[in-house]
Amino acid sequence: MKKILALSLALVLFGSMLSGCGQKIDNSGYVPTGDALLMEGQDPDDLLPEEENTQELALAYYPTNSMNPIYGSNYTNRVLMSLMYQPLFAVDNSKVATPILAANYRVYSGGRTWVVYLESGARFSDGTPVTNEDVVATYLKAMENDYYKGRFKYHLSKVQLSDDGGVAFYLNSPFENLALLLDVPILKAGEVDYDGIEQIPVGSGPYTMSMGSGGAYLQRNHSWWCGDAEVAATDEAIELVEVSTPAEVRDEFQFGKVSLACTNPMSGSFAEYRCDYELWEIESGYFLYIGCNIQWSDFYPENHPLRAFLTYGIDRETYVSDIYRGLVDPVTLPCSPREISYNKTLASKYGFDSMKFLNELASFHIPTKDGGGEKELRILVNSEDSARVQIARNLAASLTELGMKATTMEHSGTAYQGVLVNGNYDIYLGLTRLPPTMDLSEFFRPWGEMSWGGLSHESLAGMCDRAMENSGNFYNLYQKVAEDGRIIPVAFGYYIVYAQRGVLPKLNPSRDNVFYYSLGKNMTDAQLPVEETE
């Protein structure tokens, strides 16, 4: 085919010369092709390039941050991890799960037990099989480490080998969408404790990390057990550019080699991009909210607590526009507005409204100091996050202007944590990362990880359980959360993925999986029936 193409090009070019200016040109020594001139006797195949990819990707890489996906939280490095490791189920940007290492699964006990069965041909990049023991070891470690434990701490009671050759996940309550949480990259049982810097765990994805004279790079795994499954990255090797700050990532993208960058606009070190690019916005789970100190603050009497109307005094749109440059979403409900469960009509009832705030404030008794005079509302904020500090200061100023004196308490590190634990504040401006299921259990269950200031509430915790059992219950949960006001939503974040224009036309990024791909399987076909006797 190449020879025919070269000959055709030669004839076309020769014909055009004859029909041109009429000069006599000696072509006896050369055969013109579309791209080069061949010496007499050379075959066009000799100079045509091999049929290889010319994508020429380069990705940023923090060499001092972990590449162990169970606890490596750096989102730039997690871009690489999405090419190196695979989960039981992958989750796309629309919250649709698809089996990857999982071949099938069964759901028992009304949703309280899930048993997952592995693909028999699944292999790590070194050729060894992915085993049930690897899955159990990975999840036991994930349940301990900070990056994943929040999603499992309350709902998942244990993970162990099942009697029928699978891995059993035992839950404390029914869970409709457990597969959304089973996207943890699977490692070898003996490598779950590797630090991910000096020792990088083996994965089962399409690429492996290698070291060369020029530094680290990703190498295509030609023995990949998924064969020719389509992945947005197609290069034989992907260069890795070492970086140490978000600003370096940005500069390497704008002026250097880097082809793609994943950024978090809610990060205190976010660096804004100003160049030509394509971008994707991905729900990140980062949730900015106000937590009320119900247990120790005088601002929360039972008859008319401040939390019942504080939502009307929060100008979320201004904070988002002025402080986050419009790169996060203002919210009045505790989930991403991109979720199907975010009801805009319900959300509109709890937005900024100074008149509503003033009307409620008129009948509210502001607590007084021992020596007389009104107390100031103390807003605790982590001083290490400049955006949160600005929001807290703006909120204090606007509440004071509306007639409720407020001030900020700005502390960092252990000092901030100490005040939060001791309860010497009235409200705090917090930032947490919700799991893909938007589960709020840790705020409201007894001794929850986020239940500072007495936020735990039996009824709300029960409603969280019912929302996990059936997502149709989210409306009632969000209405109750908004009316109760123990937590008051402010903003919800997303990752922004930037790519050089035209380089990755098939990219379809999702949370924790920038190079998301599927293997053509779906959850319905993968679910096995449960016999009545079971």
XYZ file of C-alpha atoms in Angstrom:
534
model
C 0.000 0.000 0.000
C 2.844 2.398 0.821
C 4.468 1.693 -2.548
C 1.211 2.364 -4.411
C 0.742 5.632 -2.508
C 4.295 6.749 -3.230
C 3.945 5.925 -6.931
C 0.632 7.779 -7.148
C 2.142 10.837 -5.539
C 5.057 10.677 -7.932
C 2.778 10.546 -10.975
C 0.629 13.406 -9.723
C 3.628 15.591 -8.992
C 5.288 14.722 -12.336
C 2.045 15.513 -14.180
C 1.714 18.866 -12.484
C 5.242 19.775 -13.504
C 4.475 19.013 -17.143
C 1.354 21.138 -17.068
C 3.152 23.993 -15.287
C 5.698 26.429 -16.667
C 6.952 23.974 -19.251
C 10.577 23.829 -18.032
C 12.408 20.565 -18.619
C 13.383 18.988 -15.281
C 15.653 15.971 -15.010
C 14.083 13.495 -12.590
C 16.218 10.564 -13.575
C 18.017 10.345 -10.237
C 15.078 10.825 -7.872
C 11.610 9.512 -7.238
C 9.519 12.292 -5.666
C 7.097 11.217 -2.900
C 4.878 13.286 -0.683
C 7.496 13.788 2.036
C 10.997 13.223 0.766
C 13.181 12.371 -2.193
C 14.438 8.837 -2.595
C 17.705 7.993 -4.261
C 17.446 5.788 -7.300
C 16.981 2.184 -6.252
C 15.570 2.986 -2.808
C 12.198 1.609 -1.800
C 9.692 4.148 -0.410
C 9.226 1.856 2.604
C 12.836 2.535 3.566
C 12.154 6.145 4.536
C 8.523 6.071 5.586
C 8.199 6.065 9.392
C 7.103 3.007 11.275
C 3.383 2.844 12.023
C 3.768 4.105 15.579
C 1.878 6.621 17.636
C 2.986 10.249 17.450
C 0.985 11.485 20.435
C 4.219 12.356 22.296
C 2.646 12.749 25.714
C 4.570 14.190 28.645
C 3.110 14.232 32.149
C 4.097 16.046 35.327
C 5.444 13.955 38.204
C 6.309 14.704 41.859
C 9.233 12.329 42.606
C 9.107 13.131 46.337
C 5.410 12.170 46.641
C 4.108 8.642 46.948
C 3.080 6.588 43.937
C 1.293 4.066 46.147
C -2.370 4.637 45.171
C -3.764 3.523 48.531
C -2.428 6.601 50.297
C -0.703 8.786 47.710
C -2.972 11.863 47.708
C -1.105 14.089 45.234
C -3.553 14.508 42.353
C -0.786 15.134 39.811
C 0.741 11.747 40.601
C -2.695 10.159 40.623
C -2.948 11.027 36.927
C -0.090 8.559 36.373
C -1.669 6.026 38.715
C -4.768 5.888 36.518
C -2.547 4.406 33.795
C -0.623 2.058 36.094
C -3.278 0.487 38.322
C -6.768 -0.960 38.020
C -9.719 -1.261 40.432
C -12.467 -3.824 40.732
C -14.836 -1.240 39.238
C -14.105 2.010 37.417
C -16.416 5.005 37.820
C -16.971 7.555 35.056
C -17.739 11.260 35.424
C -21.480 10.534 35.436
C -21.141 8.192 38.445
C -21.684 5.052 36.378
C -19.650 2.051 37.556
C -18.250 -0.545 35.167
C -16.401 -3.787 36.009
C -12.648 -3.849 35.362
C -10.840 -6.499 37.435
C -14.251 -7.752 38.537
C -15.846 -10.338 36.272
C -19.098 -10.781 38.223
C -20.689 -10.004 41.557
C -23.618 -11.040 43.738
C -25.595 -9.025 46.268
C -26.979 -10.818 49.338
C -28.982 -9.969 52.458
C -30.919 -7.103 50.932
C -27.732 -5.256 49.985
C -25.701 -5.902 53.141
C -23.208 -8.305 51.529
C -21.521 -8.016 48.149
C -19.354 -10.825 46.775
C -17.047 -9.929 43.866
C -15.402 -12.484 41.549
C -12.206 -11.634 39.654
C -11.509 -11.967 35.951
C -9.614 -15.236 35.557
C -7.133 -13.685 33.128
C -6.324 -10.572 35.183
C -2.545 -10.149 35.500
C -0.119 -7.694 37.027
C 2.483 -6.190 34.709
C 5.060 -8.767 35.844
C 2.793 -11.563 34.594
C 1.599 -12.816 37.982
C -2.172 -13.247 38.450
C -4.313 -10.830 40.414
C -5.695 -12.880 43.299
C -8.489 -12.624 45.839
C -5.815 -12.356 48.514
C -4.474 -9.240 46.770
C -7.945 -7.681 46.808
C -8.480 -8.416 50.517
C -5.037 -7.057 51.471
C -5.623 -3.902 49.410
C -8.967 -3.154 51.040
C -7.777 -3.897 54.553
C -5.006 -1.344 54.018
C -7.361 1.153 52.351
C -9.700 0.942 55.356
C -6.787 2.107 57.552
C -5.244 4.884 55.470
C -6.476 8.478 55.350
C -7.129 8.687 51.600
C -9.852 6.032 51.547
C -10.831 5.203 55.120
C -13.509 7.909 55.355
C -15.655 6.180 52.757
C -15.442 2.802 54.536
C -15.165 3.621 58.242
C -18.842 3.382 59.112
C -20.463 1.288 56.380
C -17.920 -1.466 55.687
C -17.464 -3.861 58.620
C -15.099 -6.423 57.085
C -13.610 -7.793 53.878
C -12.613 -11.432 53.543
C -12.380 -14.372 51.165
C -15.743 -15.956 50.419
C -16.380 -19.700 50.379
C -17.292 -19.666 46.679
C -14.038 -18.218 45.339
C -14.742 -14.504 45.574
C -14.165 -11.582 47.916
C -16.981 -10.731 50.344
C -17.695 -7.153 51.470
C -19.841 -7.086 54.621
C -21.762 -3.871 55.313
C -23.438 -2.453 58.404
C -26.448 -1.349 56.368
C -27.790 -1.951 52.842
C -25.840 -0.146 50.132
C -27.322 0.432 46.683
C -24.204 1.803 44.978
C -21.308 0.096 46.737
C -19.530 -0.317 43.388
C -18.925 3.473 43.375
C -16.652 2.954 46.388
C -14.903 -0.140 45.031
C -12.663 1.835 42.676
C -9.606 1.423 44.901
C -6.569 0.386 42.779
C -5.615 -3.213 43.556
C -2.023 -3.962 44.630
C -0.170 -7.160 45.371
C -0.725 -8.326 48.937
C 3.007 -8.120 49.639
C 3.302 -4.571 48.271
C 0.458 -2.689 49.963
C 2.961 -1.169 52.418
C 5.452 0.004 49.768
C 6.149 3.709 50.215
C 5.566 4.480 46.548
C 8.786 6.513 46.296
C 11.730 4.147 46.610
C 9.438 1.135 46.214
C 6.650 1.537 43.655
C 3.979 -1.204 43.743
C 3.336 -3.270 40.633
C 0.025 -2.549 38.894
C -2.166 -4.253 36.319
C -2.767 -1.225 34.064
C -1.617 -0.465 30.508
C 1.593 1.295 31.623
C 4.413 0.637 34.073
C 6.855 3.117 35.591
C 10.482 2.691 34.572
C 13.724 4.575 35.178
C 16.116 5.592 32.435
C 19.159 7.791 32.065
C 16.858 10.783 31.589
C 14.683 9.998 34.602
C 11.357 8.260 35.140
C 8.922 7.455 32.339
C 5.839 5.334 31.731
C 6.360 2.317 29.475
C 3.540 0.652 27.556
C 2.912 -2.876 28.808
C 2.739 -5.035 25.678
C 1.624 -8.014 27.750
C -1.312 -6.125 29.225
C -4.003 -8.625 30.089
C -6.699 -6.351 28.586
C -5.135 -6.667 25.127
C -6.183 -3.898 22.746
C -8.672 -2.163 25.054
C -8.880 1.484 24.033
C -7.083 3.961 26.283
C -6.773 7.696 25.597
C -2.978 7.442 25.999
C -1.429 5.486 23.128
C 2.295 6.294 23.248
C 4.902 3.568 23.527
C 6.564 5.635 26.258
C 5.371 8.722 28.153
C 7.982 11.165 29.394
C 7.656 12.281 33.023
C 8.670 15.849 33.872
C 9.758 16.302 37.496
C 8.001 19.100 39.396
C 7.762 20.225 43.016
C 4.961 22.855 43.091
C 1.624 23.543 41.339
C 3.249 26.628 39.801
C 5.885 24.402 38.197
C 3.170 22.136 36.811
C 1.458 25.167 35.297
C 4.695 26.548 33.813
C 5.670 23.173 32.346
C 2.213 22.962 30.775
C 2.190 26.517 29.435
C 5.823 26.795 28.334
C 7.343 23.308 28.551
C 6.614 19.735 27.526
C 3.742 18.715 29.792
C 0.646 17.680 27.814
C -1.904 17.447 30.623
C -2.386 18.886 34.102
C -4.927 18.115 36.825
C -5.588 20.996 39.232
C -7.696 21.669 42.321
C -9.056 25.250 42.467
C -9.870 24.777 46.181
C -6.210 24.173 46.987
C -4.385 27.008 48.706
C -1.564 26.571 46.180
C -3.750 26.579 43.047
C -1.999 28.221 40.101
C -4.257 29.735 37.452
C -3.686 28.801 33.792
C -3.580 31.375 31.030
C -2.955 29.722 27.672
C -4.714 27.833 24.890
C -6.044 24.500 26.123
C -8.920 22.072 26.304
C -10.405 21.467 29.733
C -12.687 19.108 31.603
C -14.353 19.779 34.953
C -14.610 16.749 37.262
C -16.492 16.563 40.551
C -13.806 16.282 43.221
C -15.788 15.737 46.415
C -14.294 18.805 48.131
C -17.036 20.337 50.277
C -16.757 23.751 51.968
C -19.241 24.160 54.807
C -19.952 25.795 58.141
C -20.176 23.527 61.189
C -22.095 24.762 64.215
C -20.911 24.210 67.786
C -24.247 23.022 69.128
C -22.787 21.429 72.224
C -20.870 24.340 73.793
C -21.835 27.594 72.076
C -24.415 29.981 73.586
C -25.687 30.833 70.099
C -27.715 27.607 69.873
C -30.670 27.686 72.273
C -33.260 25.005 71.574
C -36.115 27.399 70.862
C -34.501 29.607 68.179
C -30.933 28.596 67.285
C -28.759 30.682 65.013
C -28.178 27.693 62.732
C -31.839 27.802 61.652
C -31.316 31.060 59.719
C -27.544 31.560 59.326
C -27.761 30.230 55.756
C -29.507 33.479 54.701
C -26.490 35.530 55.781
C -23.942 33.694 53.603
C -23.243 35.363 50.249
C -21.904 32.252 48.516
C -21.950 33.654 44.986
C -19.709 36.568 45.980
C -17.235 34.282 47.759
C -17.065 31.997 44.738
C -16.680 34.873 42.288
C -14.208 37.015 44.227
C -12.138 34.432 46.110
C -12.305 31.282 43.984
C -12.508 33.220 40.676
C -15.671 31.327 39.748
C -13.850 27.976 39.728
C -16.037 26.251 42.345
C -19.805 25.870 42.675
C -21.812 27.752 45.327
C -24.217 25.335 47.061
C -26.951 25.394 49.676
C -27.330 21.595 49.700
C -24.532 19.262 50.844
C -23.528 17.751 47.514
C -22.256 18.742 44.107
C -24.839 20.632 41.986
C -23.738 18.320 39.150
C -25.317 15.374 40.988
C -28.752 14.192 39.944
C -29.776 14.358 43.613
C -29.141 18.135 43.781
C -32.652 19.619 43.575
C -32.416 23.221 42.372
C -35.900 24.116 43.556
C -35.098 22.917 47.065
C -31.683 24.600 46.966
C -33.221 27.977 46.058
C -34.999 28.138 49.444
C -31.776 28.464 51.430
C -29.706 30.993 49.506
C -28.408 34.418 50.581
C -31.279 36.719 51.580
C -30.398 39.647 53.848
C -34.049 40.506 54.529
C -34.852 36.980 55.707
C -31.763 37.064 57.899
C -32.734 40.397 59.447
C -36.302 39.231 60.098
C -35.034 36.140 61.934
C -32.376 38.110 63.782
C -35.011 40.480 65.140
C -36.497 37.684 67.250
C -33.186 36.051 68.119
C -31.652 36.705 71.523
C -27.924 37.293 71.019
C -26.112 35.916 74.097
C -24.464 38.428 76.393
C -21.094 38.576 78.127
C -20.786 38.209 81.887
C -19.903 41.886 82.191
C -22.646 43.002 79.838
C -22.806 43.605 76.100
C -23.443 41.198 73.248
C -21.058 38.356 72.541
C -19.312 38.187 69.215
C -19.894 35.155 67.017
C -16.487 33.417 66.846
C -15.681 31.913 63.437
C -12.877 29.344 63.642
C -10.821 28.928 60.474
C -7.616 27.174 59.467
C -5.106 29.954 58.750
C -3.118 27.695 56.403
C -5.865 28.027 53.768
C -5.826 31.597 52.458
C -9.132 31.230 50.594
C -10.943 30.024 53.708
C -9.431 32.868 55.750
C -10.745 35.415 53.240
C -14.211 33.853 53.304
C -14.274 33.776 57.116
C -13.233 37.424 57.300
C -15.807 38.459 54.707
C -18.492 36.489 56.527
C -17.579 38.126 59.845
C -17.746 41.577 58.227
C -21.082 40.975 56.513
C -22.716 39.476 59.629
C -21.490 42.445 61.677
C -22.975 44.800 59.110
C -26.284 42.922 59.354
C -26.355 43.437 63.116
C -24.645 40.325 64.493
C -21.119 41.093 65.646
C -18.690 38.446 64.452
C -14.943 37.877 64.487
C -12.533 35.249 63.184
C -10.325 32.867 65.161
C -7.425 32.038 62.844
C -5.248 29.108 63.886
C -3.035 26.643 62.037
C -2.084 22.994 62.371
C -2.399 21.461 65.819
C -3.656 24.732 67.310
C -6.632 24.740 64.936
C -7.332 21.085 65.660
C -7.074 21.719 69.398
C -9.677 24.491 69.340
C -11.958 22.299 67.231
C -11.692 19.433 69.714
C -12.063 21.635 72.808
C -15.114 23.389 71.389
C -13.999 26.949 72.148
C -15.709 28.483 69.091
C -19.232 29.154 67.780
C -18.971 28.093 64.149
C -16.083 26.817 62.061
C -15.419 26.986 58.328
C -14.455 23.470 57.306
C -13.308 21.708 54.174
C -13.666 17.965 53.714
C -13.797 15.491 50.843
C -17.022 13.548 50.471
C -16.937 10.073 48.894
C -18.413 9.531 45.402
C -21.705 8.503 47.033
C -22.011 11.939 48.731
C -22.406 10.149 52.061
C -22.787 12.467 55.087
C -22.720 9.771 57.778
C -19.478 10.963 59.375
C -21.142 14.261 60.329
C -24.146 12.746 62.055
C -23.344 9.260 63.346
C -22.250 8.935 67.006
C -18.511 9.631 67.302
C -18.303 10.379 63.586
C -15.057 11.671 62.115
C -16.734 15.032 61.319
C -19.162 15.366 64.245
C -17.281 18.191 65.998
C -19.337 20.387 68.282
C -22.097 17.855 68.890
C -23.273 17.482 65.287
C -24.245 13.833 65.721
C -27.972 13.250 65.355
C -29.775 9.918 65.383
C -32.499 10.859 62.919
C -30.068 12.420 60.403
C -27.721 9.426 60.699
C -30.645 7.131 59.928
C -31.598 9.235 56.925
C -27.992 8.967 55.670
C -28.292 5.175 55.864
C -31.548 5.232 53.910
C -29.997 7.457 51.229
C -27.177 4.937 50.810
C -29.721 2.113 50.601
C -31.827 3.966 48.029
C -30.621 7.181 46.407
C -34.234 8.302 46.017
C -34.104 9.296 49.689
C -31.575 12.081 49.133
C -34.266 14.746 48.754
C -35.646 14.183 52.257
C -32.134 14.025 53.714
C -31.019 17.295 52.117
C -34.213 19.074 53.167
C -33.716 17.941 56.761
C -30.017 18.952 56.728
C -30.882 22.422 55.376
C -33.680 23.025 57.878
C -31.743 21.671 60.855
C -28.629 23.690 59.999
C -26.039 21.664 61.914
C -23.882 21.960 58.822
C -24.455 24.792 56.351
C -23.147 24.196 52.805
C -21.103 26.956 51.169
C -19.364 25.579 48.060
C -18.486 22.372 46.256
C -15.299 21.878 44.285
C -14.182 20.125 41.152
C -10.908 19.221 39.544
C -9.977 20.960 36.316
C -8.061 18.853 33.797
C -6.178 20.884 31.206
C -4.799 19.283 28.027
C -2.899 20.637 25.068
C -5.422 21.135 22.303
C -5.996 18.085 20.103
C -3.537 15.800 21.927
C -6.078 13.663 23.805
C -9.289 13.631 21.748
C -10.628 10.515 23.499
C -9.964 11.633 27.060
C -12.957 11.100 29.364
C -11.624 11.895 32.854
C -13.364 11.145 36.144
C -12.576 11.622 39.829
C -9.372 9.706 40.737
C -9.220 8.327 37.182
C -8.114 10.949 34.668
C -7.377 8.284 32.046
C -10.699 6.535 32.602
C -11.488 3.646 30.250
C -13.941 0.762 30.262
C -13.651 -2.820 29.024
C -17.100 -2.934 27.462
C -18.727 -4.572 30.479
C -21.677 -3.240 32.477
C -23.053 -3.754 35.970
C -26.315 -5.345 34.854
C -24.679 -8.119 32.853
C -22.029 -8.696 35.531
C -24.543 -9.236 38.354
C -25.219 -12.883 39.082
C -28.553 -14.078 40.449
C -28.863 -15.231 44.042
C -30.569 -18.561 44.596
C -33.486 -18.510 47.006
C -31.695 -20.970 49.266
C -28.833 -18.491 49.531
